[in-house]
Short mmCIF file of C-alpha atoms and ligand atoms in Angstrom, two decimals:
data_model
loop_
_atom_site.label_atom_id
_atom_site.label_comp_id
_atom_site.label_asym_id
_atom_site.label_seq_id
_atom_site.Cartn_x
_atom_site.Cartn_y
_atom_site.Cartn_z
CA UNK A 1 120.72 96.98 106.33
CA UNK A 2 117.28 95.93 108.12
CA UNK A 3 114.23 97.66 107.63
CA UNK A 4 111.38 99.06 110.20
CA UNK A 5 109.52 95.26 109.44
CA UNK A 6 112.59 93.37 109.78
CA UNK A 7 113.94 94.90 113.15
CA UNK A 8 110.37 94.85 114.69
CA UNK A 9 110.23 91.00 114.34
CA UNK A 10 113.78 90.43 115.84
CA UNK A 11 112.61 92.31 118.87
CA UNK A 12 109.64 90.78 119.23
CA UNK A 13 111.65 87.41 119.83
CA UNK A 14 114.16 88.13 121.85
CA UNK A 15 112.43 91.03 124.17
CA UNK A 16 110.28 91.16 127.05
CA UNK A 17 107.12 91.91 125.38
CA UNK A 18 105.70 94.47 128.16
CA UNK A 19 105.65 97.73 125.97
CA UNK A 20 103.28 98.18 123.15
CA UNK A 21 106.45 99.28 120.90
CA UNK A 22 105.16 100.83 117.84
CA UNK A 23 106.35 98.95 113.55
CA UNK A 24 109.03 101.69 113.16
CA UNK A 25 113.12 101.45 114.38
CA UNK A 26 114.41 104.54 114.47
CA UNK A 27 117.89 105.12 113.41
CA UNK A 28 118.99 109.10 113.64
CA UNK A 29 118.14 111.81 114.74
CA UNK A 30 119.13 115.39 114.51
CA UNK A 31 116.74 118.32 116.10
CA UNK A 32 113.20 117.87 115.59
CA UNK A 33 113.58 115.06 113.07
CA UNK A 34 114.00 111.29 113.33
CA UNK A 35 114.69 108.57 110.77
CA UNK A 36 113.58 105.22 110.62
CA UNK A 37 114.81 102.08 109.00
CA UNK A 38 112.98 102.65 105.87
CA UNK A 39 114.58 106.27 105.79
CA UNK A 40 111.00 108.08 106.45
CA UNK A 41 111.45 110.91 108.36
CA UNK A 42 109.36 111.97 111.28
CA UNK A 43 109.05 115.40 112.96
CA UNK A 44 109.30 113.86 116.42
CA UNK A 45 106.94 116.00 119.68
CA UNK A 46 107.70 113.23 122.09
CA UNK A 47 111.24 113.65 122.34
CA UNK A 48 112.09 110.36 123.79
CA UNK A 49 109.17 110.97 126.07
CA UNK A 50 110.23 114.25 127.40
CA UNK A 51 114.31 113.23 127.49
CA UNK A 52 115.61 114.46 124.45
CA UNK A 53 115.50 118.30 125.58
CA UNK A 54 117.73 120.14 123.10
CA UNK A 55 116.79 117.93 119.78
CA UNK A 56 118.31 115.18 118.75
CA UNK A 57 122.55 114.84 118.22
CA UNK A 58 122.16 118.13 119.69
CA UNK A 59 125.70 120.01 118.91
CA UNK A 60 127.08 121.21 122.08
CA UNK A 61 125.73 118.04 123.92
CA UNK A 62 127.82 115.95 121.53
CA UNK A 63 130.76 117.81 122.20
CA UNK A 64 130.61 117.26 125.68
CA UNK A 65 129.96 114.01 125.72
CA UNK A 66 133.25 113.52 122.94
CA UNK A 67 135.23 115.17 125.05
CA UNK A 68 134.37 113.63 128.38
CA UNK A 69 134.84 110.65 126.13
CA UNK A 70 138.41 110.71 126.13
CA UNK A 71 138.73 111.44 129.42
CA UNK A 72 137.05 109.10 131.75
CA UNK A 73 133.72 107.22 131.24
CA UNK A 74 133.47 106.24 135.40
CA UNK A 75 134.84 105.67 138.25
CA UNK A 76 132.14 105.46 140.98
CA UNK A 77 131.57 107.56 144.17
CA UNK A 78 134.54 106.02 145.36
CA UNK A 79 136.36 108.91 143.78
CA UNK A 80 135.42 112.53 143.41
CA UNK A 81 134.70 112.71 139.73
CA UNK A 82 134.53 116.42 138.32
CA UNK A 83 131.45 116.64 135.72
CA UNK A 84 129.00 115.62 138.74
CA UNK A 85 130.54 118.17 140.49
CA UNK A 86 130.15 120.96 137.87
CA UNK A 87 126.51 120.18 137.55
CA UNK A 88 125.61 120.04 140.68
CA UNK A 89 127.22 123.54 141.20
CA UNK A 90 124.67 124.63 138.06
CA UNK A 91 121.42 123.17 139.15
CA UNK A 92 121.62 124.94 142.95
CA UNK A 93 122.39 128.55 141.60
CA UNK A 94 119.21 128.38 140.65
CA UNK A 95 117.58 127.44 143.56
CA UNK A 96 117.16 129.34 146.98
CA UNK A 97 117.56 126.38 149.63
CA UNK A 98 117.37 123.21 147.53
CA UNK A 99 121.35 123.64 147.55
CA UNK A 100 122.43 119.69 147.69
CA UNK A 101 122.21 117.09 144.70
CA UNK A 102 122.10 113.44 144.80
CA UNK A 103 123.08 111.95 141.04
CA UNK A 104 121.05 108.49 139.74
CA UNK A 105 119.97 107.06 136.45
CA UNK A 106 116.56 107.87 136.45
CA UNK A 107 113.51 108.92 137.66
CA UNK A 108 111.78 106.28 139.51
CA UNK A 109 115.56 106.28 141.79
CA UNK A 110 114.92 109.54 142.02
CA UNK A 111 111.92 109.15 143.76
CA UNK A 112 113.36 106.36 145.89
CA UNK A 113 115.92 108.50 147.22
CA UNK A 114 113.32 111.38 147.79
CA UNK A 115 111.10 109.16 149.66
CA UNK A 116 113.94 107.66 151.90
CA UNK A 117 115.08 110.87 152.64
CA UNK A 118 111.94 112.04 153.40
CA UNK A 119 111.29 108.98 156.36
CA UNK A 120 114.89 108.95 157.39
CA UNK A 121 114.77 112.67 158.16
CA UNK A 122 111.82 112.13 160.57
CA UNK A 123 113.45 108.61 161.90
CA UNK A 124 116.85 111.26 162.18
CA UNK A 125 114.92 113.37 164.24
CA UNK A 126 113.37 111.46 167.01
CA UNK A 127 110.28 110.99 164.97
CA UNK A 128 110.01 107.25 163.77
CA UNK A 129 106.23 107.49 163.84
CA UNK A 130 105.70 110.10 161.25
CA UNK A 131 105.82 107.74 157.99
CA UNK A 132 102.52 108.38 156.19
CA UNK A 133 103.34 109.81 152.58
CA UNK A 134 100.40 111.42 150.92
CA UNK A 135 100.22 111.39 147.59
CA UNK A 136 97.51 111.41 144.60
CA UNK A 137 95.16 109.53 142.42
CA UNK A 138 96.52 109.04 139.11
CA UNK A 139 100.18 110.45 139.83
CA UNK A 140 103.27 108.45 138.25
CA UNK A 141 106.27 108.37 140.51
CA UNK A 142 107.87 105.26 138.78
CA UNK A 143 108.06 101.39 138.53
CA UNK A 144 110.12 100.35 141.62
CA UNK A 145 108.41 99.22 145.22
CA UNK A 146 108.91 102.66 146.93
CA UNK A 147 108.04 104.71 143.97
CA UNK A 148 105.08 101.70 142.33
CA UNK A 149 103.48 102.34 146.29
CA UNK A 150 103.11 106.01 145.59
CA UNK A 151 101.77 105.83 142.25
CA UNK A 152 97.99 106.35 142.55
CA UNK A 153 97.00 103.84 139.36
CA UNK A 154 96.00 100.59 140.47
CA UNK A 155 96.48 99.66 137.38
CA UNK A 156 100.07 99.61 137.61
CA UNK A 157 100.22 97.92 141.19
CA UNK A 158 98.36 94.87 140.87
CA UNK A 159 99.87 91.70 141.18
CA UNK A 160 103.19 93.25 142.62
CA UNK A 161 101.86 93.14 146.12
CA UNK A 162 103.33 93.13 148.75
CA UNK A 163 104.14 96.78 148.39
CA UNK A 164 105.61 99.11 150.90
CA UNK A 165 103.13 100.92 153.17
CA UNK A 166 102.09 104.00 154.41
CA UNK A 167 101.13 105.93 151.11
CA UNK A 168 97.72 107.32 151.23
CA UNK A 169 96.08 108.77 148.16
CA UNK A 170 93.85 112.01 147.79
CA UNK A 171 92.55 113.51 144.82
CA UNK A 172 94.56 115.86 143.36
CA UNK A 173 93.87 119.39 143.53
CA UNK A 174 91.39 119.09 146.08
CA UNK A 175 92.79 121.37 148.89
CA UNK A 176 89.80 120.06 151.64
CA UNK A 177 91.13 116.91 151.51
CA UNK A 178 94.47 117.66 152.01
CA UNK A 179 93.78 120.08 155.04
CA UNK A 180 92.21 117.23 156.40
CA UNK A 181 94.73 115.08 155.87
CA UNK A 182 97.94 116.76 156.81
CA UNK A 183 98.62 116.33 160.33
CA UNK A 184 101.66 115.92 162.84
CA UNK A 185 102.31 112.18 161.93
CA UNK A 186 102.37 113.12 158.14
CA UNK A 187 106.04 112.71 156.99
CA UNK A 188 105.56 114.54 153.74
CA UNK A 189 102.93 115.36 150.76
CA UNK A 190 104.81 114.01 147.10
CA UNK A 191 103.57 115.63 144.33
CA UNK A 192 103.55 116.21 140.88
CA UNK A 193 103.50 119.96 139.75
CA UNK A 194 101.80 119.16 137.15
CA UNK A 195 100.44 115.41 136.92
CA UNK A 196 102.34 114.13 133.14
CA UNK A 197 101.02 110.85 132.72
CA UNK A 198 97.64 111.71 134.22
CA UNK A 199 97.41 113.44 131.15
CA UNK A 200 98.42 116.59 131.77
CA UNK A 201 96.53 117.94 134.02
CA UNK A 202 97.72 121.56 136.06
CA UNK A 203 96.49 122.01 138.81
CA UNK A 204 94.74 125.40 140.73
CA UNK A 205 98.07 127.34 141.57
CA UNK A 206 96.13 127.94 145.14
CA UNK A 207 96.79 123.92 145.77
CA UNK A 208 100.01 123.52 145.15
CA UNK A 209 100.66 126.50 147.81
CA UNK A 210 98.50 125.48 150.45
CA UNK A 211 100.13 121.90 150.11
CA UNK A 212 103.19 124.03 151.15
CA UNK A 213 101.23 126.13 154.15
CA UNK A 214 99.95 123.12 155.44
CA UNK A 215 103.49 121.19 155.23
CA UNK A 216 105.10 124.01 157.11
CA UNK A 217 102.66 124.39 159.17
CA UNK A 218 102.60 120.52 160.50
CA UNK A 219 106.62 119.83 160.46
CA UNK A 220 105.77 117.46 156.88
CA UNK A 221 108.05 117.57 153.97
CA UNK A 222 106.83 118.85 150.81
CA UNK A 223 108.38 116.72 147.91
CA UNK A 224 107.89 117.52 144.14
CA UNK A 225 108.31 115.20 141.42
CA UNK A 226 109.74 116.77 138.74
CA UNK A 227 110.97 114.67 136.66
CA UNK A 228 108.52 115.23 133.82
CA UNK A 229 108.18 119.22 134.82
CA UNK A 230 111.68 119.62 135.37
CA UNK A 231 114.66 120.60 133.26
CA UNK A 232 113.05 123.63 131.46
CA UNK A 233 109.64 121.74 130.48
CA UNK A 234 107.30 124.42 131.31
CA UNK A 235 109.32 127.41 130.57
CA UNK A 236 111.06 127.70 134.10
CA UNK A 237 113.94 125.25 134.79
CA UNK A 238 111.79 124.23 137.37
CA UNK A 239 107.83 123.92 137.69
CA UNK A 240 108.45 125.14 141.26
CA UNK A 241 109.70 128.26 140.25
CA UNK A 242 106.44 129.54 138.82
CA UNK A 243 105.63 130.12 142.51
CA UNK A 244 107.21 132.28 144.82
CA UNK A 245 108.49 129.01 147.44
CA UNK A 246 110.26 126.30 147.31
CA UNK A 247 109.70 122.39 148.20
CA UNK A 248 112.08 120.73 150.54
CA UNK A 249 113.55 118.59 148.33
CA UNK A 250 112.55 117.65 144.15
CA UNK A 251 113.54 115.18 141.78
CA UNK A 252 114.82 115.06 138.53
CA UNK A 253 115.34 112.82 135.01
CA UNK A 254 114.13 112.92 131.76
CA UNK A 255 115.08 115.91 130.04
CA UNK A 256 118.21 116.86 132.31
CA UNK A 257 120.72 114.80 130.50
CA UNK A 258 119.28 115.57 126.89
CA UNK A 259 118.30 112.14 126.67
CA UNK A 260 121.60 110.29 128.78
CA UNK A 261 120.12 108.40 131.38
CA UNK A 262 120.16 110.53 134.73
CA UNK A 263 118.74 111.28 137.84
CA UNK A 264 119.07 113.59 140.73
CA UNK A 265 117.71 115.04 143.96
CA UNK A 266 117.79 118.19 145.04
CA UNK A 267 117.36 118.58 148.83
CA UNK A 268 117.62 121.36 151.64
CA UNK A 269 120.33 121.14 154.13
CA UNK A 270 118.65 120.21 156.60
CA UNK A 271 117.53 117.08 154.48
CA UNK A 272 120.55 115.92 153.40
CA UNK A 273 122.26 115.58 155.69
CA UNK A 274 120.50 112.95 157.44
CA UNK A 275 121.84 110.97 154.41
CA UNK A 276 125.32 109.92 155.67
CA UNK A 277 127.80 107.47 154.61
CA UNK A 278 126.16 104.41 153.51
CA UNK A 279 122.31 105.31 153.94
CA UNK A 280 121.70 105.99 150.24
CA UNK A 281 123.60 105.32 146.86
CA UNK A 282 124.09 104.25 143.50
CA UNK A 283 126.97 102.67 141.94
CA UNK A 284 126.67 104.46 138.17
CA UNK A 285 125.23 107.89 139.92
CA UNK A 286 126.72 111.17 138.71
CA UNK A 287 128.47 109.20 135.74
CA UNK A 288 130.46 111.58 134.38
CA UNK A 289 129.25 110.97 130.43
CA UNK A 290 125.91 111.95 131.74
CA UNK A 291 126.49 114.61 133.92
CA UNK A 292 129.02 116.29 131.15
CA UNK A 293 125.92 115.86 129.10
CA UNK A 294 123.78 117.60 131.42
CA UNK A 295 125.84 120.21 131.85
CA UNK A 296 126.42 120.99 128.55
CA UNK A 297 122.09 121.27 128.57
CA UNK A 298 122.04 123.72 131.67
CA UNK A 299 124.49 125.90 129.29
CA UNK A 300 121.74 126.23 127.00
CA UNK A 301 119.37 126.89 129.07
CA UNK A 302 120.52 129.21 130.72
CA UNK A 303 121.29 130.91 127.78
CA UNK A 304 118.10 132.13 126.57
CA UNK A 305 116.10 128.53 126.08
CA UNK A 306 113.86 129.08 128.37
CA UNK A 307 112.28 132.23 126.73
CA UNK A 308 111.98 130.51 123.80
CA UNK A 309 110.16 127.35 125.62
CA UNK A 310 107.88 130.13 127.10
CA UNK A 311 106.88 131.44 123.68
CA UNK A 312 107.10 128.21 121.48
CA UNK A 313 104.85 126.95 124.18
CA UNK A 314 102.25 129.25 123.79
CA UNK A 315 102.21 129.06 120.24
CA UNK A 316 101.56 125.66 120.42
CA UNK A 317 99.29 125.49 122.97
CA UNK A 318 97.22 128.21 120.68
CA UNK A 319 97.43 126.34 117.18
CA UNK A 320 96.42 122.86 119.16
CA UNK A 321 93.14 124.44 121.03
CA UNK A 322 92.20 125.30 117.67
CA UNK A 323 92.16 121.83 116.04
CA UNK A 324 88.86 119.86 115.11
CA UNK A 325 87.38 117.69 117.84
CA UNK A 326 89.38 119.50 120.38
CA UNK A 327 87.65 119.03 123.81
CA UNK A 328 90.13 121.12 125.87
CA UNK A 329 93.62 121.84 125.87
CA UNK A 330 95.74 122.31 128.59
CA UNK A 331 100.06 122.24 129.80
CA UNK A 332 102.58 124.50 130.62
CA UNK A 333 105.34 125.63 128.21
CA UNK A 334 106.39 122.94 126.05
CA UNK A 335 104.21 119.85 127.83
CA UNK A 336 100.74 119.97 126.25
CA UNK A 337 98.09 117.60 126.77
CA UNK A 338 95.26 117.70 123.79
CA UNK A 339 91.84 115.88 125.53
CA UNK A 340 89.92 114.91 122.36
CA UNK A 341 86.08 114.88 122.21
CA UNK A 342 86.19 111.22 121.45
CA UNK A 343 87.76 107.71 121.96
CA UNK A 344 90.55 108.83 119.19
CA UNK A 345 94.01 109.36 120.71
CA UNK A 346 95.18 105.59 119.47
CA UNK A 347 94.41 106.18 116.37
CA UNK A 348 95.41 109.76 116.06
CA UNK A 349 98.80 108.27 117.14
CA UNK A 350 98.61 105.74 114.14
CA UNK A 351 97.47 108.58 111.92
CA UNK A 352 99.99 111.04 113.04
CA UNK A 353 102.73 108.29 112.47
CA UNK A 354 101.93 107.68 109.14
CA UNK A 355 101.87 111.08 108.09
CA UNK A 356 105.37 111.75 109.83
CA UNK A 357 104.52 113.28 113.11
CA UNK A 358 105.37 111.55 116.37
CA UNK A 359 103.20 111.87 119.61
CA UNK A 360 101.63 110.32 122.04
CA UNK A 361 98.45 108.82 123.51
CA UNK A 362 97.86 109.03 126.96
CA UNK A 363 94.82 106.71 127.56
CA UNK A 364 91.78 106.85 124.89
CA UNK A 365 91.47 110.25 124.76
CA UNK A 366 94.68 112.29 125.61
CA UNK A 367 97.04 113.40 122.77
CA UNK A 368 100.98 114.00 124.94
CA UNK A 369 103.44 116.55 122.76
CA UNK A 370 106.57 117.26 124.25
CA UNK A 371 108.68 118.42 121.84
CA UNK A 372 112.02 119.46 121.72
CA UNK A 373 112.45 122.36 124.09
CA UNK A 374 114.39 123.79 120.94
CA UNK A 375 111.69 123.40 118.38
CA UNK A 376 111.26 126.08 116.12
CA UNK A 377 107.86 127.97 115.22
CA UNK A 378 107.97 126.42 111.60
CA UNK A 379 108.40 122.91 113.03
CA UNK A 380 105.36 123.59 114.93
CA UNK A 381 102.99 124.98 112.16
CA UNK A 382 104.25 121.77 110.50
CA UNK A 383 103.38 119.23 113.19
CA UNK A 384 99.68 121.35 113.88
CA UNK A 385 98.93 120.79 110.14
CA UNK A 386 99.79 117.17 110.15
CA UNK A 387 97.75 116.58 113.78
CA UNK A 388 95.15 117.63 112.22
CA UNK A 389 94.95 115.42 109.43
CA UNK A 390 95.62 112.70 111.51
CA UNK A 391 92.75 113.81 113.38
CA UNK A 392 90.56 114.20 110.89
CA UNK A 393 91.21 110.60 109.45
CA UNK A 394 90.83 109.09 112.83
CA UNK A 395 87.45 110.81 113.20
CA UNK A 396 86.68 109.31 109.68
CA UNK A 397 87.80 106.18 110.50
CA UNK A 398 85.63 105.94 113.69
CA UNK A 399 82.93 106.82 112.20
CA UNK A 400 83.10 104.32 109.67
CA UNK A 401 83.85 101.52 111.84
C1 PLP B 1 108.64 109.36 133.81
C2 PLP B 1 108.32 109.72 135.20
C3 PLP B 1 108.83 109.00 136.30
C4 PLP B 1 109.65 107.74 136.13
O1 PLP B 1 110.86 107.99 135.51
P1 PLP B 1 111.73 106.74 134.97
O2 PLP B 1 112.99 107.39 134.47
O3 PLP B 1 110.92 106.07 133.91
O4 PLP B 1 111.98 105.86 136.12
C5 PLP B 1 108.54 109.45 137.56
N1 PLP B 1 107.77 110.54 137.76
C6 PLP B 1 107.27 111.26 136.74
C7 PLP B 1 106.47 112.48 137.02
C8 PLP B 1 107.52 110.88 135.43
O5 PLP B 1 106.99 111.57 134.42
#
């Protein structure tokens, strides 16, 4: 059997090297916890980066994947496949208009397809000149041309020019700009209900809702990303529903599969229809392993998760604004975002490790948990104590060097 040191050093051979992939492998999972090569165990609030929704080898999930196992792993859109089906039917009785789904394999596709649909709707309805997408400074919509071009982090774009155009960027929450910007040759505003890799940053309620008066009001789509929101993240099963409307169309990954790869867009009618045969597809989309395994994931949540997200959430988000060199704290439900008062969320996230806690740095100074959405209150007392060691060495540390 390899160990953690072992496995690191065949990767590092043999893969692209463009993630900074932390020294451990990890080998099982079951819940909260994780394993790695060396058999430490790790209370993991990263889940996969937000995928791994009900824990790890959760129960039910594994059933329905074994049993759609047996059956019939895929067989394209060439067929009509029944698990894709079945989900679909799930995710729109929750919604009010967003009643028609669009399966892919993850969230960046997701986004493609959104943003296709959005200028092929316009180009469908006599409007060819309304292609301008606004979106926002430091969102993340994904690593692929369409999506890459709507991603406000020129960080991420350079060098990958040519990409496509007509994405403008504002800054987000800023509801002057936007009225400014939104006129009748916008096709549609894409947004993040809450911006994840940004660092977690919610926005003014009041913005989100005037981004939908204003796209009403000028014939533009309103688009939300969910893909990091989505799925039961912030206690609803979807950001959107914290308000009282809807967007016209919102897309999906990460947690909806449990940690399968999947993707899917939810659209009006009016939207999707404009997709006909041979517009838009995807060759693994709605594979029925994944969508069993989603499926299997609405069950639970609609059985009572997302009251628990609700209150685990706030517990968290309580016990973390209480931590040492805590400059704010901020999320919804089960996506929290710690903003240290210092340079430290690297080495937190080195700290953290060694202790047994997984999470995440976003930038220098951002601290990501997303957790399990089943993570239990102990777990979390558990994980606060450890952050906070980990803090408190990396604040030692610092000072010292
Ligand atoms: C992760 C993420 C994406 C990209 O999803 P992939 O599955 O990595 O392509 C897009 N948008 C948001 C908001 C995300 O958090």
């Amino acid at each position: 059997m390899s160990n953690n040191q072992q496995l690191y050093d065949r990767g590092q051979k043999v893969l692209f090297q463009n993630y900074r992939t932390q020294p451990i492998a990890l080998l099982r999972g079951e819940g909260t916890q994780v394993w790695d090569a060396d058999g430490k165990r790790y209370l993991d609030f990263i889940g996969g980066i937000a995928t791994v929704s009900v824990g790890h080898a959760n129960p039910r999930v594994r059933a329905a994947l074994e049993e759609q196992a047996k059956l019939l792993w895929h067989a394209s859109n060439l067929y009509v496949t029944e698990p894709q089906i079945r989900l679909a039917e799930k995710l729109v009785r929750n919604t009010k208009e967003l009643k028609r789904v669009f399966f892919c394999n993850s969230g960046t596709e997701a986004n493609e397809a959104m943003i296709k649909l959005a200028r092929h709707f316009h180009y469908a309805n006599g409007r060819k000149d309304r292609i301008e997408i606004l979106c926002f400074h430091n969102s993340f919509h994904g690593r692929t041309m369409g999506s890459l071009a709507a991603t406000g982090q020129p960080k991420y774009q350079t060098g990958f020019g040519p990409l496509p155009e007509g994405f403008r960027f504002l800054d987000y929450g800023d509801e002057q700009q936007l009225e400014a910007a939104v006129n009748s040759s916008t096709c549609a505003v894409l947004v993040e209900p809450v911006q994840g890799e940004a660092g977690v940053l919610v926005p003014k309620p009041s913005f989100l809702r005037r981004a939908r008066e204003l796209t009403r009001k000028h014939g533009a789509l309103l688009l939300f990303d969910e893909v990091q929101t989505g799925m039961g993240r912030t206690g609803k099963l979807f950001a959107h529903q914290h308000f009282d409307f809807e967007p016209d169309a919102t897309s999906l990954a990460k947690g909806i599969a449990g940690g399968m790869p999947l993707g899917a867009l939810l659209a009006r009618e009016e939207l999707a229809q404009v997709f006909k045969p041979g517009t838009h597809a995807s060759t693994f989309g709605g594979n029925p392993l994944a969508t069993a395994a989603a499926s299997a994931v609405m069950d639970l949540l609609e059985e009572g998760l997302l009251d628990h997200v609700r209150q685990m959430g706030e517990i968290l988000g309580a016990r973390l604004s209480r931590l040492p060199h805590v400059a704010a704290e901020r999320g919804m439900g089960l996506l929290r975002g710690l903003v240290l008062d210092g340079d430290l969320a690297p080495k937190v996230v080195a700290a953290a490790r060694d202790l047994g806690l997984l999470v995440n740095a976003i930038g220098e100074r951002v601290v990501r948990l997303a957790p399990p959405l089943t993570v239990s209150e102990v777990e979390i007392g558990e994980a606060v104590a450890l952050l906070q060691m980990a803090i408190e060495r990396a604040a030692a540390n610092a000072s010292v060097g």
